PDB file of C-alpha atoms in Angstrom:
ATOM      1  CA  MET T 129     392.011 105.173  48.279  1.00 46.00           C
ATOM      2  CA  GLY T 130     391.229 107.623  50.967  1.00 47.00           C
ATOM      3  CA  SER T 131     389.977 110.013  47.836  1.00 51.00           C
ATOM      4  CA  THR T 132     388.105 106.754  46.943  1.00 56.00           C
ATOM      5  CA  VAL T 133     386.292 106.765  49.885  1.00 59.00           C
ATOM      6  CA  THR T 134     385.444 110.744  50.448  1.00 74.00           C
ATOM      7  CA  LYS T 135     383.822 110.784  47.329  1.00 74.00           C
ATOM      8  CA  ARG T 136     381.718 107.615  48.259  1.00 76.00           C
ATOM      9  CA  GLN T 137     380.508 109.165  51.493  1.00 75.00           C
ATOM     10  CA  PHE T 138     379.719 112.416  49.667  1.00 72.00           C
ATOM     11  CA  ALA T 139     377.832 110.544  47.016  1.00 74.00           C
ATOM     12  CA  ALA T 140     376.752 108.818  50.424  1.00 76.00           C
ATOM     13  CA  ALA T 141     375.398 112.509  51.913  1.00 73.00           C
ATOM     14  CA  LEU T 142     374.781 114.184  48.653  1.00 72.00           C
ATOM     15  CA  PRO T 143     371.306 113.759  48.896  1.00 73.00           C
ATOM     16  CA  TRP T 144     370.899 114.172  52.594  1.00 72.00           C
ATOM     17  CA  ILE T 145     372.370 117.868  52.138  1.00 72.00           C
ATOM     18  CA  THR T 146     371.222 118.768  48.896  1.00 77.00           C
ATOM     19  CA  PRO T 147     367.379 119.510  50.240  1.00 80.00           C
ATOM     20  CA  ALA T 148     368.960 121.989  52.521  1.00 79.00           C
ATOM     21  CA  HIS T 149     371.213 123.868  49.877  1.00 80.00           C
ATOM     22  CA  GLY T 150     368.396 123.315  47.789  1.00 82.00           C
ATOM     23  CA  LEU T 151     365.810 125.220  50.521  1.00 84.00           C
ATOM     24  CA  LEU T 152     368.022 127.560  51.166  1.00 83.00           C
ATOM     25  CA  LEU T 153     368.820 128.313  47.642  1.00 84.00           C
ATOM     26  CA  THR T 154     364.654 128.829  47.000  1.00 86.00           C
ATOM     27  CA  VAL T 155     364.034 130.812  49.913  1.00 86.00           C
ATOM     28  CA  ILE T 156     366.957 133.163  49.985  1.00 87.00           C
ATOM     29  CA  VAL T 157     369.610 133.332  47.543  1.00 90.00           C
ATOM     30  CA  ILE T 158     367.156 133.536  44.343  1.00 91.00           C
ATOM     31  CA  PRO T 159     365.122 136.271  45.936  1.00 91.00           C
ATOM     32  CA  ALA T 160     368.408 138.266  47.044  1.00 91.00           C
ATOM     33  CA  VAL T 161     369.651 138.156  43.434  1.00 92.00           C
ATOM     34  CA  TYR T 162     366.492 139.109  42.326  1.00 92.00           C
ATOM     35  CA  VAL T 163     366.113 141.874  44.506  1.00 92.00           C
ATOM     36  CA  ILE T 164     369.345 143.343  43.420  1.00 93.00           C
ATOM     37  CA  TRP T 165     368.949 143.360  39.611  1.00 93.00           C
ATOM     38  CA  LEU T 166     365.938 145.140  40.366  1.00 92.00           C
ATOM     39  CA  SER T 167     367.492 147.210  42.132  1.00 94.00           C
ATOM     40  CA  VAL T 168     369.842 148.131  39.327  1.00 95.00           C
ATOM     41  CA  THR T 169     366.424 148.512  36.562  1.00 94.00           C
ATOM     42  CA  ASN T 170     363.757 150.746  35.579  1.00 92.00           C
ATOM     43  CA  SER T 171     360.638 148.481  36.824  1.00 87.00           C
ATOM     44  CA  THR T 172     356.871 149.380  37.173  1.00 86.00           C
ATOM     45  CA  PHE T 173     353.820 147.817  36.020  1.00 82.00           C
ATOM     46  CA  GLY T 174     352.881 147.018  32.821  1.00 79.00           C
ATOM     47  CA  ARG T 175     356.157 147.885  31.360  1.00 81.00           C
ATOM     48  CA  ALA T 176     359.465 145.585  30.440  1.00 82.00           C
ATOM     49  CA  PRO T 177     362.883 146.431  33.640  1.00 85.00           C
ATOM     50  CA  SER T 178     365.211 148.488  31.394  1.00 91.00           C
ATOM     51  CA  PHE T 179     368.951 148.196  33.573  1.00 93.00           C
ATOM     52  CA  VAL T 180     369.561 151.785  35.095  1.00 93.00           C
ATOM     53  CA  GLY T 181     372.745 151.660  37.237  1.00 91.00           C
ATOM     54  CA  LEU T 182     372.398 152.701  40.963  1.00 94.00           C
ATOM     55  CA  VAL T 183     370.184 155.841  39.622  1.00 95.00           C
ATOM     56  CA  ASN T 184     367.911 154.241  41.861  1.00 95.00           C
ATOM     57  CA  TYR T 185     370.424 154.396  44.992  1.00 96.00           C
ATOM     58  CA  VAL T 186     370.885 157.824  43.746  1.00 96.00           C
ATOM     59  CA  LYS T 187     367.611 158.671  44.072  1.00 95.00           C
ATOM     60  CA  VAL T 188     366.960 156.603  47.027  1.00 96.00           C
ATOM     61  CA  LEU T 189     369.540 159.059  48.990  1.00 95.00           C
ATOM     62  CA  ASN T 190     368.821 162.001  47.528  1.00 96.00           C
ATOM     63  CA  ASP T 191     365.281 161.627  49.053  1.00 96.00           C
ATOM     64  CA  THR T 192     364.265 164.155  52.168  1.00 96.00           C
ATOM     65  CA  TYR T 193     361.670 161.701  53.379  1.00 96.00           C
ATOM     66  CA  PHE T 194     364.283 158.478  53.102  1.00 96.00           C
ATOM     67  CA  TRP T 195     366.456 160.697  55.814  1.00 96.00           C
ATOM     68  CA  ARG T 196     363.180 161.612  58.116  1.00 96.00           C
ATOM     69  CA  ALA T 197     362.323 158.040  57.846  1.00 96.00           C
ATOM     70  CA  LEU T 198     365.894 156.808  58.252  1.00 94.00           C
ATOM     71  CA  GLY T 199     365.518 159.675  61.789  1.00 95.00           C
ATOM     72  CA  ASN T 200     362.459 158.311  62.929  1.00 96.00           C
ATOM     73  CA  THR T 201     363.972 155.114  62.721  1.00 95.00           C
ATOM     74  CA  ILE T 202     366.800 155.229  64.618  1.00 92.00           C
ATOM     75  CA  PHE T 203     364.995 156.917  67.323  1.00 94.00           C
ATOM     76  CA  ILE T 204     362.305 154.281  68.081  1.00 95.00           C
ATOM     77  CA  VAL T 205     365.101 152.010  67.676  1.00 92.00           C
ATOM     78  CA  VAL T 206     367.596 153.410  70.373  1.00 91.00           C
ATOM     79  CA  LEU T 207     364.513 153.755  72.740  1.00 95.00           C
ATOM     80  CA  VAL T 208     362.347 150.947  72.264  1.00 96.00           C
ATOM     81  CA  VAL T 209     365.886 148.283  72.797  1.00 93.00           C
ATOM     82  CA  HIS T 210     367.058 150.181  75.502  1.00 93.00           C
ATOM     83  CA  LEU T 211     363.959 150.716  77.388  1.00 96.00           C
ATOM     84  CA  GLU T 212     362.948 147.507  76.575  1.00 95.00           C
ATOM     85  CA  LEU T 213     366.235 145.574  77.988  1.00 95.00           C
ATOM     86  CA  LEU T 214     366.380 147.882  81.105  1.00 96.00           C
ATOM     87  CA  LEU T 215     362.365 146.847  81.907  1.00 96.00           C
ATOM     88  CA  GLY T 216     362.825 143.248  81.390  1.00 95.00           C
ATOM     89  CA  LEU T 217     365.954 143.430  83.203  1.00 96.00           C
ATOM     90  CA  GLY T 218     364.335 144.522  86.048  1.00 95.00           C
ATOM     91  CA  MET T 219     361.423 142.175  86.017  1.00 95.00           C
ATOM     92  CA  ALA T 220     363.859 139.004  85.194  1.00 94.00           C
ATOM     93  CA  LEU T 221     365.575 140.140  88.888  1.00 94.00           C
ATOM     94  CA  LEU T 222     362.011 141.132  90.553  1.00 93.00           C
ATOM     95  CA  PHE T 223     360.505 137.557  89.172  1.00 93.00           C
ATOM     96  CA  ALA T 224     364.084 135.645  90.481  1.00 91.00           C
ATOM     97  CA  SER T 225     364.097 136.964  94.021  1.00 88.00           C
ATOM     98  CA  GLY T 226     360.817 135.298  95.094  1.00 83.00           C
ATOM     99  CA  LEU T 227     357.916 137.190  94.094  1.00 82.00           C
ATOM    100  CA  PRO T 228     354.488 136.320  95.708  1.00 85.00           C
ATOM    101  CA  PHE T 229     351.832 134.750  93.484  1.00 87.00           C
ATOM    102  CA  ARG T 230     354.596 134.569  90.901  1.00 86.00           C
ATOM    103  CA  GLY T 231     352.696 132.077  88.930  1.00 86.00           C
ATOM    104  CA  LEU T 232     349.596 134.651  88.249  1.00 90.00           C
ATOM    105  CA  LEU T 233     352.115 137.364  87.329  1.00 91.00           C
ATOM    106  CA  LEU T 234     353.807 135.939  85.174  1.00 90.00           C
ATOM    107  CA  ALA T 235     351.135 135.036  83.187  1.00 90.00           C
ATOM    108  CA  ALA T 236     349.989 138.730  83.618  1.00 91.00           C
ATOM    109  CA  VAL T 237     353.642 139.866  82.176  1.00 91.00           C
ATOM    110  CA  LEU T 238     353.409 137.339  78.910  1.00 90.00           C
ATOM    111  CA  ALA T 239     349.751 137.905  77.925  1.00 91.00           C
ATOM    112  CA  PRO T 240     350.397 140.533  75.621  1.00 90.00           C
ATOM    113  CA  TYR T 241     352.425 138.196  73.885  1.00 86.00           C
ATOM    114  CA  ALA T 242     349.100 136.378  73.172  1.00 87.00           C
ATOM    115  CA  VAL T 243     347.447 139.654  71.806  1.00 89.00           C
ATOM    116  CA  SER T 244     347.904 140.357  67.530  1.00 90.00           C
ATOM    117  CA  GLU T 245     348.918 143.532  66.593  1.00 90.00           C
ATOM    118  CA  VAL T 246     345.552 144.891  65.166  1.00 92.00           C
ATOM    119  CA  SER T 247     344.173 144.280  68.054  1.00 93.00           C
ATOM    120  CA  ALA T 248     346.318 145.735  69.936  1.00 93.00           C
ATOM    121  CA  ALA T 249     346.811 148.580  68.051  1.00 93.00           C
ATOM    122  CA  VAL T 250     343.088 149.036  67.982  1.00 93.00           C
ATOM    123  CA  ILE T 251     343.305 149.071  72.232  1.00 93.00           C
ATOM    124  CA  TRP T 252     345.683 151.473  72.381  1.00 93.00           C
ATOM    125  CA  ARG T 253     344.053 154.123  69.427  1.00 93.00           C
ATOM    126  CA  TYR T 254     340.819 153.625  71.899  1.00 93.00           C
ATOM    127  CA  LEU T 255     343.340 154.491  75.526  1.00 94.00           C
ATOM    128  CA  PHE T 256     344.918 156.687  73.591  1.00 93.00           C
ATOM    129  CA  ASP T 257     342.182 158.500  71.941  1.00 92.00           C
ATOM    130  CA  PRO T 258     342.545 162.331  72.882  1.00 89.00           C
ATOM    131  CA  ASP T 259     339.053 162.903  73.038  1.00 88.00           C
ATOM    132  CA  VAL T 260     337.347 159.838  74.883  1.00 89.00           C
ATOM    133  CA  GLY T 261     340.196 157.430  75.909  1.00 91.00           C
ATOM    134  CA  PRO T 262     340.584 156.065  79.481  1.00 93.00           C
ATOM    135  CA  VAL T 263     343.929 157.174  79.560  1.00 93.00           C
ATOM    136  CA  SER T 264     343.251 160.354  78.050  1.00 92.00           C
ATOM    137  CA  VAL T 265     340.997 161.226  80.507  1.00 93.00           C
ATOM    138  CA  ALA T 266     342.611 160.662  82.934  1.00 93.00           C
ATOM    139  CA  MET T 267     345.523 162.448  82.317  1.00 91.00           C
ATOM    140  CA  LYS T 268     343.741 165.431  81.854  1.00 91.00           C
ATOM    141  CA  ALA T 269     342.333 165.066  85.186  1.00 92.00           C
ATOM    142  CA  ILE T 270     345.631 164.966  87.345  1.00 92.00           C
ATOM    143  CA  GLY T 271     346.960 167.933  85.170  1.00 89.00           C
ATOM    144  CA  LEU T 272     349.133 165.909  82.753  1.00 88.00           C
ATOM    145  CA  PRO T 273     349.389 166.753  78.876  1.00 87.00           C
ATOM    146  CA  ILE T 274     347.570 164.243  76.324  1.00 88.00           C
ATOM    147  CA  LEU T 275     349.835 162.874  73.519  1.00 88.00           C
ATOM    148  CA  GLU T 276     348.513 164.305  70.778  1.00 90.00           C
ATOM    149  CA  TRP T 277     349.728 161.589  69.007  1.00 90.00           C
ATOM    150  CA  SER T 278     347.460 161.809  65.473  1.00 87.00           C
ATOM    151  CA  ILE T 279     348.364 165.098  65.037  1.00 89.00           C
ATOM    152  CA  GLU T 280     351.997 165.529  66.399  1.00 92.00           C
ATOM    153  CA  PRO T 281     354.889 163.650  65.323  1.00 93.00           C
ATOM    154  CA  SER T 282     356.998 163.244  68.159  1.00 93.00           C
ATOM    155  CA  HIS T 283     353.807 162.124  69.954  1.00 93.00           C
ATOM    156  CA  GLY T 284     352.965 159.806  67.808  1.00 94.00           C
ATOM    157  CA  LEU T 285     356.551 158.035  67.726  1.00 95.00           C
ATOM    158  CA  ALA T 286     356.225 158.282  71.315  1.00 94.00           C
ATOM    159  CA  LEU T 287     353.307 156.270  71.047  1.00 94.00           C
ATOM    160  CA  ILE T 288     354.521 153.386  68.815  1.00 95.00           C
ATOM    161  CA  SER T 289     357.491 153.031  70.670  1.00 95.00           C
ATOM    162  CA  LEU T 290     355.601 152.262  74.224  1.00 95.00           C
ATOM    163  CA  LEU T 291     353.358 149.890  71.826  1.00 95.00           C
ATOM    164  CA  SER T 292     355.889 148.149  70.644  1.00 95.00           C
ATOM    165  CA  ILE T 293     357.201 147.445  74.190  1.00 95.00           C
ATOM    166  CA  TRP T 294     354.577 146.105  75.811  1.00 95.00           C
ATOM    167  CA  LEU T 295     353.589 143.682  72.923  1.00 94.00           C
ATOM    168  CA  HIS T 296     357.448 142.267  73.365  1.00 94.00           C
ATOM    169  CA  LEU T 297     358.537 142.701  76.140  1.00 95.00           C
ATOM    170  CA  PRO T 298     357.668 139.195  77.159  1.00 94.00           C
ATOM    171  CA  PHE T 299     360.491 137.989  74.429  1.00 94.00           C
ATOM    172  CA  THR T 300     363.048 139.820  76.457  1.00 95.00           C
ATOM    173  CA  PHE T 301     361.626 139.262  79.975  1.00 95.00           C
ATOM    174  CA  LEU T 302     361.937 135.016  79.190  1.00 95.00           C
ATOM    175  CA  ILE T 303     365.306 135.479  77.931  1.00 95.00           C
ATOM    176  CA  LEU T 304     366.735 137.412  81.193  1.00 96.00           C
ATOM    177  CA  TYR T 305     364.556 135.728  82.883  1.00 95.00           C
ATOM    178  CA  ALA T 306     365.770 132.180  82.042  1.00 95.00           C
ATOM    179  CA  ALA T 307     369.090 133.185  81.812  1.00 94.00           C
ATOM    180  CA  ARG T 308     368.940 134.631  85.346  1.00 94.00           C
ATOM    181  CA  LEU T 309     367.380 131.328  86.881  1.00 94.00           C
ATOM    182  CA  SER T 310     370.450 129.308  85.270  1.00 93.00           C
ATOM    183  CA  ILE T 311     373.215 131.394  87.960  1.00 93.00           C
ATOM    184  CA  PRO T 312     374.293 128.216  90.527  1.00 92.00           C
ATOM    185  CA  ARG T 313     373.298 129.821  93.419  1.00 90.00           C
ATOM    186  CA  GLU T 314     376.440 128.047  95.276  1.00 91.00           C
ATOM    187  CA  LEU T 315     377.303 132.026  93.786  1.00 91.00           C
ATOM    188  CA  TYR T 316     375.167 133.823  95.800  1.00 91.00           C
ATOM    189  CA  GLU T 317     375.736 132.178  98.786  1.00 90.00           C
ATOM    190  CA  ALA T 318     379.967 132.582  98.480  1.00 91.00           C
ATOM    191  CA  ALA T 319     379.086 136.379  98.125  1.00 89.00           C
ATOM    192  CA  LEU T 320     377.081 136.301 101.294  1.00 89.00           C
ATOM    193  CA  ILE T 321     379.886 134.518 102.928  1.00 90.00           C
ATOM    194  CA  ASP T 322     381.983 137.594 101.883  1.00 88.00           C
ATOM    195  CA  ARG T 323     379.638 140.084 102.791  1.00 88.00           C
ATOM    196  CA  ALA T 324     379.098 141.316  99.565  1.00 88.00           C
ATOM    197  CA  THR T 325     376.295 143.771  99.563  1.00 90.00           C
ATOM    198  CA  PRO T 326     372.876 143.458  97.116  1.00 89.00           C
ATOM    199  CA  LEU T 327     374.878 145.735  94.542  1.00 91.00           C
ATOM    200  CA  GLN T 328     377.815 144.580  94.791  1.00 91.00           C
ATOM    201  CA  MET T 329     376.579 141.044  94.077  1.00 92.00           C
ATOM    202  CA  PHE T 330     374.334 142.089  90.945  1.00 92.00           C
ATOM    203  CA  ARG T 331     377.371 143.955  89.566  1.00 91.00           C
ATOM    204  CA  LYS T 332     380.054 141.146  89.989  1.00 90.00           C
ATOM    205  CA  VAL T 333     377.635 138.104  89.590  1.00 91.00           C
ATOM    206  CA  THR T 334     374.763 138.765  88.318  1.00 93.00           C
ATOM    207  CA  LEU T 335     375.020 141.500  85.323  1.00 91.00           C
ATOM    208  CA  PRO T 336     378.650 139.363  83.823  1.00 89.00           C
ATOM    209  CA  LEU T 337     377.008 136.355  83.563  1.00 91.00           C
ATOM    210  CA  LEU T 338     373.757 138.003  82.391  1.00 92.00           C
ATOM    211  CA  VAL T 339     375.681 139.440  79.405  1.00 87.00           C
ATOM    212  CA  PRO T 340     375.583 136.838  77.045  1.00 85.00           C
ATOM    213  CA  ALA T 341     372.022 136.797  77.713  1.00 89.00           C
ATOM    214  CA  LEU T 342     371.407 140.915  76.972  1.00 90.00           C
ATOM    215  CA  VAL T 343     373.763 140.604  73.776  1.00 85.00           C
ATOM    216  CA  VAL T 344     371.018 137.741  72.272  1.00 85.00           C
ATOM    217  CA  ALA T 345     368.034 139.699  73.395  1.00 90.00           C
ATOM    218  CA  ALA T 346     369.576 143.178  72.023  1.00 88.00           C
ATOM    219  CA  LEU T 347     370.489 141.753  68.788  1.00 85.00           C
ATOM    220  CA  PHE T 348     366.969 140.329  68.170  1.00 87.00           C
ATOM    221  CA  ARG T 349     364.923 143.288  69.545  1.00 91.00           C
ATOM    222  CA  TYR T 350     367.667 145.932  67.363  1.00 88.00           C
ATOM    223  CA  ILE T 351     366.602 143.463  64.173  1.00 87.00           C
ATOM    224  CA  PHE T 352     363.122 143.297  64.856  1.00 91.00           C
ATOM    225  CA  VAL T 353     362.399 146.987  65.846  1.00 93.00           C
ATOM    226  CA  PHE T 354     365.000 148.212  62.659  1.00 91.00           C
ATOM    227  CA  ARG T 355     362.234 147.016  60.064  1.00 90.00           C
ATOM    228  CA  MET T 356     359.129 147.387  62.499  1.00 93.00           C
ATOM    229  CA  PHE T 357     356.412 148.354  60.014  1.00 94.00           C
ATOM    230  CA  SER T 358     353.079 147.044  61.400  1.00 92.00           C
ATOM    231  CA  GLU T 359     352.403 149.191  64.531  1.00 92.00           C
ATOM    232  CA  VAL T 360     354.125 152.007  62.469  1.00 95.00           C
ATOM    233  CA  TRP T 361     350.673 151.654  59.892  1.00 94.00           C
ATOM    234  CA  LEU T 362     348.031 150.445  61.947  1.00 93.00           C
ATOM    235  CA  MET T 363     348.886 153.270  64.458  1.00 93.00           C
ATOM    236  CA  THR T 364     349.881 156.158  62.192  1.00 92.00           C
ATOM    237  CA  GLN T 365     350.282 154.934  58.588  1.00 91.00           C
ATOM    238  CA  GLY T 366     353.168 157.264  58.789  1.00 90.00           C
ATOM    239  CA  GLY T 367     351.155 160.776  58.913  1.00 85.00           C
ATOM    240  CA  PRO T 368     350.304 163.718  59.732  1.00 89.00           C
ATOM    241  CA  ALA T 369     352.512 164.396  56.332  1.00 88.00           C
ATOM    242  CA  ARG T 370     354.508 161.468  56.327  1.00 91.00           C
ATOM    243  CA  GLN T 371     356.135 162.332  59.503  1.00 93.00           C
ATOM    244  CA  THR T 372     356.417 159.892  61.649  1.00 94.00           C
ATOM    245  CA  GLU T 373     357.368 157.532  58.640  1.00 95.00           C
ATOM    246  CA  VAL T 374     360.101 154.527  59.429  1.00 96.00           C
ATOM    247  CA  LEU T 375     362.115 152.588  56.392  1.00 95.00           C
ATOM    248  CA  ALA T 376     359.692 149.908  56.351  1.00 95.00           C
ATOM    249  CA  VAL T 377     356.452 152.347  55.537  1.00 96.00           C
ATOM    250  CA  TYR T 378     358.876 154.320  53.152  1.00 96.00           C
ATOM    251  CA  LEU T 379     359.434 151.290  51.570  1.00 95.00           C
ATOM    252  CA  TYR T 380     356.091 149.791  50.900  1.00 95.00           C
ATOM    253  CA  LEU T 381     354.791 153.051  49.952  1.00 95.00           C
ATOM    254  CA  GLU T 382     357.729 152.961  46.742  1.00 94.00           C
ATOM    255  CA  ALA T 383     357.242 149.957  46.420  1.00 92.00           C
ATOM    256  CA  PHE T 384     352.903 149.631  46.053  1.00 91.00           C
ATOM    257  CA  ARG T 385     351.596 152.898  46.219  1.00 91.00           C
ATOM    258  CA  PHE T 386     353.976 154.396  43.824  1.00 92.00           C
ATOM    259  CA  ASN T 387     354.771 151.626  41.776  1.00 91.00           C
ATOM    260  CA  ALA T 388     358.598 151.877  42.406  1.00 93.00           C
ATOM    261  CA  PHE T 389     359.891 148.545  42.493  1.00 93.00           C
ATOM    262  CA  GLY T 390     362.978 149.951  41.396  1.00 94.00           C
ATOM    263  CA  GLU T 391     363.338 152.603  44.395  1.00 94.00           C
ATOM    264  CA  ALA T 392     362.046 150.187  47.163  1.00 95.00           C
ATOM    265  CA  ALA T 393     364.501 147.089  46.055  1.00 94.00           C
ATOM    266  CA  ALA T 394     367.274 149.733  46.832  1.00 95.00           C
ATOM    267  CA  THR T 395     365.917 150.583  49.655  1.00 95.00           C
ATOM    268  CA  GLY T 396     365.726 147.103  51.089  1.00 94.00           C
ATOM    269  CA  TRP T 397     369.323 147.310  50.509  1.00 94.00           C
ATOM    270  CA  ILE T 398     370.147 150.253  51.792  1.00 94.00           C
ATOM    271  CA  MET T 399     368.101 149.184  55.131  1.00 93.00           C
ATOM    272  CA  LEU T 400     370.527 146.449  55.071  1.00 90.00           C
ATOM    273  CA  ALA T 401     373.518 148.063  54.919  1.00 91.00           C
ATOM    274  CA  ILE T 402     372.661 150.154  57.221  1.00 88.00           C
ATOM    275  CA  SER T 403     371.146 147.689  59.512  1.00 85.00           C
ATOM    276  CA  LEU T 404     374.497 145.313  59.799  1.00 85.00           C
ATOM    277  CA  VAL T 405     376.790 148.901  60.420  1.00 83.00           C
ATOM    278  CA  LEU T 406     374.516 149.925  63.162  1.00 75.00           C
ATOM    279  CA  GLY T 407     373.363 146.378  64.624  1.00 73.00           C
ATOM    280  CA  ALA T 408     377.457 145.670  64.710  1.00 78.00           C
ATOM    281  CA  GLY T 409     378.865 148.776  66.362  1.00 71.00           C
ATOM    282  CA  TYR T 410     375.557 148.912  69.112  1.00 64.00           C
ATOM    283  CA  LEU T 411     376.506 145.258  70.064  1.00 67.00           C
ATOM    284  CA  PHE T 412     380.404 146.195  70.294  1.00 72.00           C
ATOM    285  CA  ALA T 413     379.693 149.000  72.191  1.00 65.00           C
ATOM    286  CA  LEU T 414     377.165 147.096  74.703  1.00 64.00           C
ATOM    287  CA  ARG T 415     379.113 144.370  75.200  1.00 65.00           C
ATOM    288  CA  LYS T 416     382.418 146.138  75.572  1.00 69.00           C
ATOM    289  CA  ASP T 417     380.665 148.727  78.191  1.00 62.00           C
ATOM    290  CA  MET T 418     378.896 145.794  80.764  1.00 62.00           C
ATOM    291  CA  THR T 419     382.147 143.861  80.703  1.00 65.00           C
ATOM    292  CA  SER T 420     384.572 146.450  81.915  1.00 63.00           C
ATOM    293  CA  ASP T 421     381.812 147.369  84.186  1.00 58.00           C
ATOM    294  CA  ALA T 422     381.730 144.148  85.911  1.00 55.00           C
ATOM    295  CA  ARG T 423     385.566 143.827  86.355  1.00 58.00           C
TER     296      ARG T 423
END
């Protein structure tokens, strides 16, 4: 009897769950299986794919451009995610402390999120133009070295990182600001009764309760920055001489400039594997450090 009822319930629920499963199958499972198959074939325009096993993975892992792109990607991820979390946390605490003209300042902080990446890249290219850019001219005027981002790879990576932080800082700030506002005021009143200093209140009250929001913000930004493409492509296109290339640009060039679809697919799966390994280790270390400091 029970088995019959279960079958009837399942049959009744099937029309409702089938569209969701069909959607997941269409947009995730089938493309993933196709990319796996593509990564073990020799595939390009005008030629039928032929099975080559793991040759594409070996080619990619023996390519010096791939390892340079991986190093650039890790450099940008570490710089952008940590600086963005630090700035977002500082701004969230500042706004939560009762900043005057908070509404006006909040609009100014969120404004970069309304700017398209193309427009932002054009603006930044002009601002930091080594010859006529207002920022470069100001830096020269006060005796600071300018960013030769179009010819010096380290300067190019630094400028790309700053652009990414400027564009996406509102996202991190909003998560941390909302989490800070959700902390009950009574906890701070109790800490004041115990004569806790502002630093002690931050370490014992604010930081432990912000850990979940920090982890969520770090996870999202880590994923987005690791697959960064538009900022690099719009600013330097990976140049000069592929020195500022990141993994997403490397994959794009393999697929659409060199028409090596098999190597591009293999690069995508290698990116996924590295992202999972680095992301898991990073988040575990971040959570462990913050919770141990808060005790």
